[in-house]
Backbone as JSON, one array per atom type, in Angstrom:
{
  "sequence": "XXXXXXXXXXXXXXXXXXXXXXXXXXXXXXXXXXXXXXXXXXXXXXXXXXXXXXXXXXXXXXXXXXXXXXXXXXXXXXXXXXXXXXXXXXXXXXXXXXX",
  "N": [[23.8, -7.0, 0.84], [24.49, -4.37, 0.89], [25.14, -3.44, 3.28], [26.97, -2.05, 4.97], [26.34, 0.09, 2.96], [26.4, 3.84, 1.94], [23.54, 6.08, 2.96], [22.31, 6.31, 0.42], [23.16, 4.94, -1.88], [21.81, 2.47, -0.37], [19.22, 3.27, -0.37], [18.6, 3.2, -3.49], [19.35, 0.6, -3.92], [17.12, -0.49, -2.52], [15.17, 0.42, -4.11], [15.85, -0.9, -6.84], [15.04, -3.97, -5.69], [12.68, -3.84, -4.57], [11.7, -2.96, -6.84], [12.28, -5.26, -8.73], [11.17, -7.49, -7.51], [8.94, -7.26, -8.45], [8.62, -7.41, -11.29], [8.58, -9.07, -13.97], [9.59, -12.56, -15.84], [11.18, -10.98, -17.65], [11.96, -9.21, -16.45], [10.76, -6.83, -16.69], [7.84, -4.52, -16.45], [4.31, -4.85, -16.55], [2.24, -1.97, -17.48], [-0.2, -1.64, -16.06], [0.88, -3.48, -13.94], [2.82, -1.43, -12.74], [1.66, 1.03, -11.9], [0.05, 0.31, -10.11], [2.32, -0.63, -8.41], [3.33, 1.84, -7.46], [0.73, 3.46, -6.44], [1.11, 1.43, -4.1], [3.76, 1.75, -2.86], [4.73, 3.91, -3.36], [3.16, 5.99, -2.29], [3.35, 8.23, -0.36], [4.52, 10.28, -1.8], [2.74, 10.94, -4.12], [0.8, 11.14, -3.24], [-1.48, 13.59, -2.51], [-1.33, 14.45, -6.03], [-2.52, 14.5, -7.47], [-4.51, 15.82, -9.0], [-2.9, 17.85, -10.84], [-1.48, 18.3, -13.51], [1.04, 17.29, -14.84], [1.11, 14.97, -13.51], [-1.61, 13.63, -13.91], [-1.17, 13.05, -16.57], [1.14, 11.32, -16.36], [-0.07, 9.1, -15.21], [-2.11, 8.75, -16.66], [-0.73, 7.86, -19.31], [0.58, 4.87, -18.12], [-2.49, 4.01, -18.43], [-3.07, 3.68, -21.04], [-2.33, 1.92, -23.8], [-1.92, -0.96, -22.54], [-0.2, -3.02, -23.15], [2.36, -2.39, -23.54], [5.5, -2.67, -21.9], [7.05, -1.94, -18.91], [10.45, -0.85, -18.75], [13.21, -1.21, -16.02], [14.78, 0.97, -15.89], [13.03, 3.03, -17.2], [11.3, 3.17, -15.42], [12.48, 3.87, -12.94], [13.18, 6.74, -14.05], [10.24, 7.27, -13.98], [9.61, 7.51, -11.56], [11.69, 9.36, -10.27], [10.77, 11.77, -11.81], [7.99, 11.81, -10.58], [8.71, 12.15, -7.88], [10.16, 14.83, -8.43], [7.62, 16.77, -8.57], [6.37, 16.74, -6.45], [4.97, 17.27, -3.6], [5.89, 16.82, -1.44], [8.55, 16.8, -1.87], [9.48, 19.5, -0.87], [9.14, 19.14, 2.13], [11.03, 17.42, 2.58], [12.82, 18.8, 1.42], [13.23, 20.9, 3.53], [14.03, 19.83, 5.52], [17.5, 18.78, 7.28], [18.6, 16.62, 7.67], [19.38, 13.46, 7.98], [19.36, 11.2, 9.63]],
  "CA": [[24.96, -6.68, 0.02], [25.38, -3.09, 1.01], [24.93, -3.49, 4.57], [27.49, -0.99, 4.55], [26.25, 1.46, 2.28], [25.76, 4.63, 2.28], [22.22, 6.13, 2.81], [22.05, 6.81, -1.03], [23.07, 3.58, -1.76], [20.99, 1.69, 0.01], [17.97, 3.37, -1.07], [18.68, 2.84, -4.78], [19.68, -0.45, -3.57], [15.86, -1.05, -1.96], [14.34, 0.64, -5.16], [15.88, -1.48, -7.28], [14.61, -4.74, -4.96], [10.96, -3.77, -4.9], [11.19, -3.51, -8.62], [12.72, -6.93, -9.25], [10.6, -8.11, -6.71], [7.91, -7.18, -8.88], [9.13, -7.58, -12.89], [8.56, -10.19, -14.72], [10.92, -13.12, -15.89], [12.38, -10.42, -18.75], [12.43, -7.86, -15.69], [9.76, -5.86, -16.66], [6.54, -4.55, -15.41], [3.19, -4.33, -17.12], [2.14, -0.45, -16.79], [-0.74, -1.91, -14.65], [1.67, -3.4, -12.45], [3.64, 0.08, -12.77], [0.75, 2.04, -11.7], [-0.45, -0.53, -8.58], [3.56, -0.22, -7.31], [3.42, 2.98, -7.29], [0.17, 3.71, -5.16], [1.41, 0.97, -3.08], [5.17, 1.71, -2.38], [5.05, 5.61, -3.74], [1.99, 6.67, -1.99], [3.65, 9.36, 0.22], [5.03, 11.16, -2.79], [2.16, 10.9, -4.97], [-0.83, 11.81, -2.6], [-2.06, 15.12, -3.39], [-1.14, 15.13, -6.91], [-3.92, 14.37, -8.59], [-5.14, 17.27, -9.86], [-1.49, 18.21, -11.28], [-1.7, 17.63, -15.2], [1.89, 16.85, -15.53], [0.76, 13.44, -13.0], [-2.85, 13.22, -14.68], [-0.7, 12.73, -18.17], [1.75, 10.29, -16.06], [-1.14, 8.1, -14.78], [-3.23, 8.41, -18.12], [0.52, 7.08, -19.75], [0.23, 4.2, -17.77], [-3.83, 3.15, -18.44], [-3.17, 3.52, -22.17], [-1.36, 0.46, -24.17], [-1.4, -1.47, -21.52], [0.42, -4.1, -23.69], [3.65, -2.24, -23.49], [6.19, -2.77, -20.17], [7.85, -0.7, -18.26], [11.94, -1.67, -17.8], [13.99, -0.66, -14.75], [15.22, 2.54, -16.33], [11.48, 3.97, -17.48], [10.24, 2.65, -13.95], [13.54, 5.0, -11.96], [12.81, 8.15, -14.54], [9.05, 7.7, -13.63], [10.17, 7.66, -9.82], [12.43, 10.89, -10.01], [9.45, 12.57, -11.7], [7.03, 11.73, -9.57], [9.17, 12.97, -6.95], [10.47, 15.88, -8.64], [6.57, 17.24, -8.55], [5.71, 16.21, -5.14], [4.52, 18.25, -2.52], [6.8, 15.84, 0.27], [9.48, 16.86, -1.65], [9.28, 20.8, -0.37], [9.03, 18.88, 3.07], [11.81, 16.85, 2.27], [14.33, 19.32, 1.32], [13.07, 21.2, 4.91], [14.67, 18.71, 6.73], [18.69, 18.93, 7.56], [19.33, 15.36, 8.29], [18.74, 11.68, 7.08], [19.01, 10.7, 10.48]],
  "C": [[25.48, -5.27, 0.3], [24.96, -2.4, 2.35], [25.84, -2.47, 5.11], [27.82, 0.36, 4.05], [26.29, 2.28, 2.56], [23.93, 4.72, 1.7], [21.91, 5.8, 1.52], [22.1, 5.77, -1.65], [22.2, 2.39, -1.73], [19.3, 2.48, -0.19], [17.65, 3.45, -2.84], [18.77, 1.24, -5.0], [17.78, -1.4, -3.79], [14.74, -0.88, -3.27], [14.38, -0.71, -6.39], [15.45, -3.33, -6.69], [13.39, -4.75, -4.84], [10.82, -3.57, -6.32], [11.32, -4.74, -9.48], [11.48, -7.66, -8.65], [8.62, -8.73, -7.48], [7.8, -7.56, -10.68], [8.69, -8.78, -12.69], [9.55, -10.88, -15.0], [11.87, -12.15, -16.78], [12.58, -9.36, -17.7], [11.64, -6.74, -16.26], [8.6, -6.05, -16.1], [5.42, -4.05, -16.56], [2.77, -2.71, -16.71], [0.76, -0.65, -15.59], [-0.33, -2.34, -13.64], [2.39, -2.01, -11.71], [3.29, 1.19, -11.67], [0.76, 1.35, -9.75], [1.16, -0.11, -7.81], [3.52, 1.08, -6.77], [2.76, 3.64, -6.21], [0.44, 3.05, -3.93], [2.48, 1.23, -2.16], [5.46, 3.48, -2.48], [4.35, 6.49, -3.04], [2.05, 7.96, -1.79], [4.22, 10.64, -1.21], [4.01, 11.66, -3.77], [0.96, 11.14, -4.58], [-0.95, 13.7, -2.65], [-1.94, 15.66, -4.38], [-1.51, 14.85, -8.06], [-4.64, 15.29, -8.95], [-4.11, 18.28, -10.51], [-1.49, 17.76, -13.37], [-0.32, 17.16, -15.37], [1.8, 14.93, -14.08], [-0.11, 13.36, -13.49], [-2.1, 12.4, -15.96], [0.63, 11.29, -17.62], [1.07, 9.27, -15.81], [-2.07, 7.67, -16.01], [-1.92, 7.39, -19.22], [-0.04, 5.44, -19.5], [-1.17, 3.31, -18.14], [-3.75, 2.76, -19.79], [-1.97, 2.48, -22.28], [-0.56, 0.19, -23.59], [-0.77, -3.08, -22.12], [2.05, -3.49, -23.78], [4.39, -2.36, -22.16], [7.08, -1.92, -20.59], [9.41, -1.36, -17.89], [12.33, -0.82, -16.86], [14.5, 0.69, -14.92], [14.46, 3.45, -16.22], [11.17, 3.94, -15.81], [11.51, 4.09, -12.58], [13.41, 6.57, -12.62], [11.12, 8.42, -14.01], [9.42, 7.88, -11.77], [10.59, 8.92, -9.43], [11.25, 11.82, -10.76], [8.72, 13.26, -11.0], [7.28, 12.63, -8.0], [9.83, 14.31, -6.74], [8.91, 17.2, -8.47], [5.52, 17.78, -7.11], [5.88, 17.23, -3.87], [5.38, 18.14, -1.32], [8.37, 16.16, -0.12], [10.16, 18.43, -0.75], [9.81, 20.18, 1.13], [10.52, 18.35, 3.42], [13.16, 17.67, 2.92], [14.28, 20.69, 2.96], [13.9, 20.59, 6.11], [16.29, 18.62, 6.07], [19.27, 17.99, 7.78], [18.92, 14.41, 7.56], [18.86, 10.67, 8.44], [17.93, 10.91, 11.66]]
}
């Protein structure tokens, strides 16, 4: 659909696609699914920042009442977080291009 896009676009595009991919029929995600996406699909953002208390208190979020879900909104604020914290983003904003 946005074969076209721009970059920005199409990676809001892909976010939102691995989160459907993963929700439930109401489109949510258990916070144990939450958590598992995250190391699986987030990894690069989220490796070395385990010993960070404002991710300890995001990950401890998650283990506790694990009867509540996560919708598409909570799941894109925990995303920009995660990546607002992140060591890759330093690396990130290093880099001059997207190509």
């Amino acid at each position: 659909a946005l074969g076209k896009g721009s970059d920005l676009e199409k990676a809001f595009a892909t976010a939102a696609l691995v989160y459907n991919n993963s929700a439930d029929a109401e489109g949510k995600l258990s916070k144990a699914e939450t958590k598992n996406l995250l190391q699986t699909q987030f990894g690069g953002f989220i490796r070395g920042q385990e010993n960070k208390p404002k991710y300890q208190e995001i990950i401890s979020s998650l283990d506790e009442e694990l009867e509540n879900k996560i919708d598409f909104e909570d799941f894109m604020i925990l995303l920009v977080s995660l990546t607002l914290m992140s060591d890759l983003l330093q690396e990130i904003k290093n880099v001059k291009t997207t190509k």
